[in-house]
One Martini backbone bead per residue (centre of mass of N, CA, C, O) as a GRO file, in nm:
protein
  315
    1MET     BB    1  -2.555   3.578  -2.428
    2PHE     BB    2  -2.655   3.804  -2.199
    3ARG     BB    3  -2.598   3.919  -1.904
    4PRO     BB    4  -2.759   4.142  -1.727
    5ARG     BB    5  -2.533   4.274  -1.555
    6ALA     BB    6  -2.328   4.311  -1.786
    7ALA     BB    7  -2.510   4.482  -1.964
    8MET     BB    8  -2.558   4.712  -1.770
    9LEU     BB    9  -2.259   4.800  -1.742
   10THR     BB   10  -2.224   4.871  -2.040
   11LEU     BB   11  -2.445   5.085  -2.061
   12TYR     BB   12  -2.342   5.277  -1.846
   13GLY     BB   13  -2.049   5.315  -1.960
   14ASP     BB   14  -2.132   5.387  -2.278
   15TYR     BB   15  -2.377   5.609  -2.178
   16VAL     BB   16  -2.509   5.711  -1.909
   17LEU     BB   17  -2.254   5.865  -1.790
   18HIS     BB   18  -2.271   6.069  -2.061
   19LYS     BB   19  -2.617   6.107  -2.011
   20GLY     BB   20  -2.684   6.212  -1.689
   21GLY     BB   21  -2.666   5.917  -1.507
   22GLU     BB   22  -2.974   5.827  -1.599
   23ILE     BB   23  -3.239   5.571  -1.603
   24GLY     BB   24  -3.512   5.419  -1.718
   25ILE     BB   25  -3.681   5.128  -1.722
   26GLY     BB   26  -3.796   5.142  -2.004
   27SER     BB   27  -3.526   5.190  -2.149
   28LEU     BB   28  -3.384   4.934  -2.055
   29VAL     BB   29  -3.576   4.732  -2.183
   30ARG     BB   30  -3.548   4.831  -2.478
   31LEU     BB   31  -3.236   4.818  -2.514
   32LEU     BB   32  -3.188   4.515  -2.391
   33GLY     BB   33  -3.387   4.364  -2.592
   34ASN     BB   34  -3.173   4.351  -2.838
   35PHE     BB   35  -3.034   4.084  -2.651
   36GLY     BB   36  -3.266   3.889  -2.527
   37LEU     BB   37  -3.389   4.046  -2.284
   38SER     BB   38  -3.603   4.042  -2.042
   39GLU     BB   39  -3.796   4.226  -1.830
   40GLN     BB   40  -3.751   4.041  -1.583
   41ALA     BB   41  -3.439   4.028  -1.595
   42ILE     BB   42  -3.397   4.339  -1.573
   43ARG     BB   43  -3.550   4.392  -1.307
   44SER     BB   44  -3.382   4.187  -1.139
   45ALA     BB   45  -3.107   4.322  -1.178
   46VAL     BB   46  -3.172   4.594  -1.063
   47SER     BB   47  -3.248   4.497  -0.779
   48ARG     BB   48  -2.967   4.367  -0.716
   49MET     BB   49  -2.796   4.630  -0.760
   50CYS     BB   50  -2.941   4.783  -0.531
   51ARG     BB   51  -2.875   4.587  -0.298
   52SER     BB   52  -2.549   4.592  -0.365
   53GLY     BB   53  -2.472   4.916  -0.424
   54LEU     BB   54  -2.475   5.017  -0.752
   55LEU     BB   55  -2.770   5.131  -0.722
   56LYS     BB   56  -3.012   5.403  -0.755
   57ALA     BB   57  -3.326   5.539  -0.676
   58LYS     BB   58  -3.598   5.734  -0.842
   59ARG     BB   59  -3.891   5.945  -0.840
   60ILE     BB   60  -4.081   6.044  -1.141
   61ASN     BB   61  -4.391   6.054  -1.199
   62ARG     BB   62  -4.406   5.738  -1.123
   63LYS     BB   63  -4.110   5.701  -1.212
   64SER     BB   64  -3.814   5.510  -1.265
   65TYR     BB   65  -3.470   5.583  -1.170
   66TYR     BB   66  -3.124   5.510  -1.251
   67SER     BB   67  -2.813   5.516  -1.067
   68LEU     BB   68  -2.498   5.537  -0.964
   69THR     BB   69  -2.303   5.475  -0.727
   70SER     BB   70  -1.997   5.507  -0.595
   71GLU     BB   71  -1.943   5.210  -0.633
   72GLY     BB   72  -2.018   5.187  -0.927
   73HIS     BB   73  -1.815   5.397  -1.027
   74SER     BB   74  -1.559   5.243  -0.930
   75LEU     BB   75  -1.598   4.984  -1.092
   76LEU     BB   76  -1.588   5.118  -1.372
   77ALA     BB   77  -1.323   5.280  -1.352
   78GLU     BB   78  -1.139   5.036  -1.313
   79GLY     BB   79  -1.208   4.906  -1.586
   80ALA     BB   80  -1.131   5.148  -1.772
   81GLN     BB   81  -0.837   5.173  -1.704
   82ARG     BB   82  -0.756   4.889  -1.810
   83ILE     BB   83  -0.871   4.931  -2.107
   84PHE     BB   84  -0.803   5.262  -2.186
   85GLN     BB   85  -0.506   5.252  -2.011
   86ARG     BB   86  -0.260   5.138  -2.150
   87LYS     BB   87   0.051   5.021  -2.127
   88GLU     BB   88   0.377   5.175  -2.262
   89SER     BB   89   0.619   5.105  -2.113
   90HIS     BB   90   0.937   5.038  -2.032
   91TRP     BB   91   1.171   4.816  -1.930
   92ASP     BB   92   1.424   4.819  -1.653
   93GLY     BB   93   1.472   4.499  -1.530
   94ASN     BB   94   1.264   4.499  -1.305
   95TRP     BB   95   1.111   4.330  -1.033
   96ASN     BB   96   0.805   4.294  -0.879
   97ILE     BB   97   0.778   4.137  -0.554
   98VAL     BB   98   0.542   3.900  -0.415
   99THR     BB   99   0.535   3.763  -0.085
  100TYR     BB  100   0.383   3.488   0.109
  101SER     BB  101   0.247   3.397   0.458
  102ILE     BB  102  -0.075   3.269   0.513
  103PRO     BB  103  -0.284   3.164   0.712
  104GLU     BB  104  -0.542   2.944   0.704
  105ARG     BB  105  -0.749   3.124   0.866
  106MET     BB  106  -0.686   3.334   0.604
  107ARG     BB  107  -0.792   3.238   0.325
  108GLN     BB  108  -0.971   3.459   0.214
  109SER     BB  109  -0.739   3.681   0.198
  110ARG     BB  110  -0.559   3.515   0.016
  111ASP     BB  111  -0.748   3.487  -0.226
  112ARG     BB  112  -0.789   3.790  -0.259
  113LEU     BB  113  -0.500   3.862  -0.322
  114ARG     BB  114  -0.463   3.683  -0.583
  115LEU     BB  115  -0.687   3.831  -0.742
  116GLU     BB  116  -0.571   4.122  -0.720
  117LEU     BB  117  -0.299   4.066  -0.847
  118GLY     BB  118  -0.407   3.975  -1.116
  119TRP     BB  119  -0.553   4.246  -1.183
  120MET     BB  120  -0.278   4.414  -1.179
  121GLY     BB  121  -0.064   4.191  -1.343
  122TYR     BB  122   0.026   3.956  -1.197
  123GLY     BB  123   0.240   3.665  -1.175
  124PRO     BB  124   0.298   3.322  -1.103
  125LEU     BB  125   0.596   3.180  -1.004
  126SER     BB  126   0.439   3.090  -0.753
  127GLU     BB  127   0.201   3.045  -0.521
  128ALA     BB  128   0.371   3.283  -0.318
  129THR     BB  129   0.489   3.421  -0.596
  130TRP     BB  130   0.477   3.747  -0.739
  131ILE     BB  131   0.500   3.925  -1.063
  132SER     BB  132   0.633   4.244  -1.201
  133PRO     BB  133   0.751   4.495  -1.431
  134TYR     BB  134   0.601   4.674  -1.225
  135ASP     BB  135   0.583   4.940  -0.993
  136LEU     BB  136   0.323   4.846  -0.733
  137THR     BB  137   0.367   4.909  -0.427
  138ARG     BB  138   0.143   5.105  -0.350
  139GLU     BB  139  -0.097   4.930  -0.428
  140VAL     BB  140  -0.030   4.688  -0.249
  141LYS     BB  141  -0.036   4.825   0.019
  142ASN     BB  142  -0.329   4.912   0.007
  143LEU     BB  143  -0.432   4.618  -0.006
  144LEU     BB  144  -0.305   4.519   0.268
  145ARG     BB  145  -0.467   4.713   0.444
  146ARG     BB  146  -0.752   4.629   0.361
  147LEU     BB  147  -0.688   4.311   0.451
  148ASN     BB  148  -0.496   4.289   0.698
  149ILE     BB  149  -0.175   4.163   0.584
  150GLU     BB  150   0.113   4.296   0.619
  151GLU     BB  151   0.272   4.072   0.801
  152TYR     BB  152   0.258   3.844   0.545
  153VAL     BB  153   0.402   4.051   0.347
  154HIS     BB  154   0.639   4.090   0.069
  155ILE     BB  155   0.842   4.347  -0.092
  156PHE     BB  156   1.020   4.362  -0.414
  157ASN     BB  157   1.309   4.499  -0.587
  158ALA     BB  158   1.453   4.317  -0.866
  159ARG     BB  159   1.705   4.133  -1.023
  160HIS     BB  160   1.791   3.894  -1.237
  161GLN     BB  161   2.087   3.663  -1.200
  162GLY     BB  162   2.043   3.469  -1.413
  163SER     BB  163   2.020   3.291  -1.740
  164THR     BB  164   1.734   3.359  -1.790
  165ASP     BB  165   1.504   3.442  -1.998
  166PRO     BB  166   1.256   3.674  -1.955
  167LYS     BB  167   1.058   3.530  -2.151
  168LYS     BB  168   1.051   3.265  -1.982
  169ILE     BB  169   0.924   3.385  -1.735
  170VAL     BB  170   0.667   3.484  -1.868
  171ALA     BB  171   0.571   3.204  -1.976
  172ARG     BB  172   0.535   3.091  -1.682
  173CYS     BB  173   0.320   3.327  -1.568
  174TRP     BB  174   0.197   3.344  -1.864
  175ASP     BB  175  -0.063   3.283  -2.111
  176LEU     BB  176   0.022   3.383  -2.416
  177GLY     BB  177  -0.128   3.199  -2.614
  178LYS     BB  178  -0.413   3.266  -2.518
  179ILE     BB  179  -0.405   3.566  -2.557
  180HIS     BB  180  -0.331   3.575  -2.859
  181GLN     BB  181  -0.589   3.417  -2.949
  182MET     BB  182  -0.787   3.627  -2.862
  183TYR     BB  183  -0.692   3.853  -3.054
  184ALA     BB  184  -0.724   3.689  -3.315
  185ASP     BB  185  -1.033   3.649  -3.285
  186PHE     BB  186  -1.113   3.942  -3.278
  187LEU     BB  187  -0.996   4.022  -3.560
  188ALA     BB  188  -1.150   3.803  -3.725
  189GLU     BB  189  -1.435   3.923  -3.656
  190TYR     BB  190  -1.391   4.264  -3.688
  191ARG     BB  191  -1.262   4.328  -3.961
  192PRO     BB  192  -1.504   4.261  -4.147
  193LYS     BB  193  -1.704   4.452  -4.004
  194LEU     BB  194  -1.558   4.713  -4.064
  195ALA     BB  195  -1.534   4.684  -4.368
  196GLY     BB  196  -1.842   4.668  -4.421
  197HIS     BB  197  -1.914   4.939  -4.297
  198GLN     BB  198  -1.731   5.120  -4.482
  199LYS     BB  199  -1.856   5.027  -4.749
  200ARG     BB  200  -2.141   5.135  -4.696
  201LEU     BB  201  -2.058   5.432  -4.662
  202ARG     BB  202  -1.926   5.473  -4.947
  203ALA     BB  203  -2.211   5.387  -5.093
  204GLY     BB  204  -2.442   5.555  -4.918
  205GLU     BB  205  -2.562   5.402  -4.695
  206THR     BB  206  -2.822   5.355  -4.471
  207ILE     BB  207  -2.772   5.337  -4.123
  208GLU     BB  208  -2.920   5.231  -3.861
  209PRO     BB  209  -2.907   5.322  -3.537
  210SER     BB  210  -2.974   5.039  -3.413
  211GLU     BB  211  -2.739   4.892  -3.546
  212CYS     BB  212  -2.513   5.058  -3.415
  213PHE     BB  213  -2.577   4.996  -3.133
  214VAL     BB  214  -2.545   4.688  -3.142
  215ALA     BB  215  -2.252   4.688  -3.254
  216ARG     BB  216  -2.120   4.843  -3.021
  217PHE     BB  217  -2.206   4.667  -2.789
  218ASN     BB  218  -2.064   4.409  -2.890
  219LEU     BB  219  -1.782   4.527  -2.903
  220ILE     BB  220  -1.735   4.614  -2.604
  221HIS     BB  221  -1.814   4.338  -2.479
  222GLU     BB  222  -1.570   4.185  -2.612
  223TYR     BB  223  -1.322   4.371  -2.552
  224ARG     BB  224  -1.332   4.382  -2.230
  225LYS     BB  225  -1.199   4.091  -2.187
  226LEU     BB  226  -0.897   4.119  -2.270
  227PRO     BB  227  -0.757   4.288  -2.025
  228PHE     BB  228  -0.812   4.069  -1.804
  229PHE     BB  229  -0.580   3.872  -1.942
  230ASP     BB  230  -0.393   4.125  -2.000
  231PRO     BB  231  -0.103   4.263  -1.827
  232ASP     BB  232   0.062   4.466  -1.998
  233LEU     BB  233   0.330   4.403  -2.119
  234PRO     BB  234   0.617   4.470  -2.231
  235LEU     BB  235   0.720   4.437  -2.553
  236GLU     BB  236   1.013   4.307  -2.486
  237LEU     BB  237   0.842   4.045  -2.341
  238LEU     BB  238   0.729   3.986  -2.626
  239PRO     BB  239   0.627   3.885  -2.902
  240LYS     BB  240   0.655   4.021  -3.210
  241ASN     BB  241   0.339   3.927  -3.289
  242TRP     BB  242   0.177   4.105  -3.114
  243LEU     BB  243  -0.188   4.197  -3.114
  244ARG     BB  244  -0.276   4.437  -2.932
  245PRO     BB  245  -0.243   4.695  -3.119
  246GLN     BB  246  -0.443   4.602  -3.336
  247ALA     BB  247  -0.694   4.564  -3.158
  248ALA     BB  248  -0.709   4.861  -3.049
  249ALA     BB  249  -0.733   5.001  -3.320
  250LEU     BB  250  -0.986   4.868  -3.420
  251PHE     BB  251  -1.171   4.938  -3.191
  252ASN     BB  252  -1.150   5.249  -3.211
  253GLU     BB  253  -1.247   5.280  -3.501
  254TYR     BB  254  -1.527   5.132  -3.481
  255HIS     BB  255  -1.644   5.277  -3.242
  256ASP     BB  256  -1.636   5.567  -3.369
  257SER     BB  257  -1.813   5.501  -3.623
  258LEU     BB  258  -2.080   5.430  -3.434
  259THR     BB  259  -2.149   5.664  -3.232
  260GLU     BB  260  -2.353   5.862  -3.348
  261LYS     BB  261  -2.591   5.655  -3.405
  262ALA     BB  262  -2.598   5.518  -3.131
  263ASN     BB  263  -2.677   5.776  -2.976
  264GLU     BB  264  -2.936   5.833  -3.131
  265TYR     BB  265  -3.087   5.583  -3.027
  266PHE     BB  266  -3.059   5.630  -2.725
  267ASP     BB  267  -3.205   5.911  -2.723
  268SER     BB  268  -3.476   5.819  -2.841
  269VAL     BB  269  -3.553   5.626  -2.613
  270SER     BB  270  -3.531   5.822  -2.378
  271ARG     BB  271  -3.747   6.024  -2.476
  272GLU     BB  272  -3.988   5.827  -2.498
  273TYR     BB  273  -3.979   5.742  -2.181
  274ARG     BB  274  -3.986   6.030  -2.056
  275GLY     BB  275  -4.184   6.241  -2.211
  276THR     BB  276  -3.999   6.472  -2.329
  277SER     BB  277  -3.846   6.728  -2.517
  278ARG     BB  278  -3.608   6.729  -2.299
  279THR     BB  279  -3.300   6.576  -2.215
  280LYS     BB  280  -3.002   6.487  -2.081
  281THR     BB  281  -2.897   6.358  -2.358
  282GLU     BB  282  -2.902   6.621  -2.484
  283GLY     BB  283  -2.588   6.729  -2.642
  284ALA     BB  284  -2.440   6.415  -2.674
  285LYS     BB  285  -2.455   6.281  -2.950
  286GLY     BB  286  -2.131   6.314  -3.055
  287THR     BB  287  -1.983   6.149  -2.852
  288ASN     BB  288  -1.632   6.005  -2.791
  289GLU     BB  289  -1.638   5.856  -2.542
  290ARG     BB  290  -1.492   5.651  -2.337
  291PRO     BB  291  -1.581   5.363  -2.201
  292TYR     BB  292  -1.692   5.214  -1.958
  293SER     BB  293  -1.625   4.911  -1.760
  294GLY     BB  294  -1.664   4.649  -1.597
  295GLY     BB  295  -1.464   4.495  -1.332
  296ASN     BB  296  -1.553   4.220  -1.410
  297PRO     BB  297  -1.486   3.923  -1.502
  298PRO     BB  298  -1.496   3.692  -1.721
  299ALA     BB  299  -1.579   3.401  -1.809
  300GLY     BB  300  -1.310   3.188  -1.729
  301PHE     BB  301  -1.128   3.328  -1.535
  302PRO     BB  302  -0.796   3.317  -1.447
  303LEU     BB  303  -0.577   3.273  -1.213
  304GLY     BB  304  -0.337   3.529  -1.259
  305MET     BB  305  -0.474   3.718  -1.516
  306GLY     BB  306  -0.665   3.962  -1.417
  307ALA     BB  307  -0.871   4.041  -1.150
  308LYS     BB  308  -1.200   4.180  -1.053
  309LEU     BB  309  -1.362   4.168  -0.754
  310SER     BB  310  -1.664   4.278  -0.596
  311ALA     BB  311  -1.686   4.228  -0.290
  312GLY     BB  312  -1.856   3.940  -0.330
  313LYS     BB  313  -1.944   3.984  -0.624
  314SER     BB  314  -2.141   3.877  -0.884
  315ARG     BB  315  -2.277   3.854  -1.210
   0.00000   0.00000   0.00000
């Protein structure tokens, strides 16, 4: 069962942003109704997202249309960067180390720092010492200025001088077994679905646009969870059978194969509820744009494994 806010973010990221940037409430109700969401739940989610500053409304011929605010754009863009611009660089042997001693009276800022470090891909070597194989000093400094805690945090770039295998350090800071299993589960579920879809196409079967829309929506909604748990560590620090490349390749292939007809369904619903002969969505029918995806972490997201919470907002 989809949560209304999460489903809204997926819809805006995968479709609305690439097709005019706004959508009517009637279209939202029709499209998200495919996933068991009631009209009341959708309208309530829209109202909450407007109040929280993620959406803005305008009226045209007594109909309401909703688009993302700049804050909403930023939230989706941050999630998209993490999901669709995966790190591929090699490790130079250095660790970027963030250590802090923040007073108890600033507990909220301390907790926020830990969440943000996790989102950026740092892992906890100890409670107050976090490490990353990537030099993210600039990003961390920006975060510290935003939280106004610069005097309590220190950043180092250093090499480990002990005899411990770097892979053992990684295993201590990140739950690789859990991440690996998540990729395995994704592949086990979606490999047969992709194979079945391709078999139907080869047989010349007509697949309805609505079916492709639902399949692509489910695909992106499931895949978007994975990068929030995976810090994109360099491959030389990971087990040899790491499944991230296979999962990413499968996602891209299946997503692209569903795109044209999924867009066709979205466009038809948008035209129906807008009630005009031409809409902003026309002309984008065949787009293969990589979707944005909401920057909030999935349910059950563990501290220190890569989260982004939107300034006090929950899903």
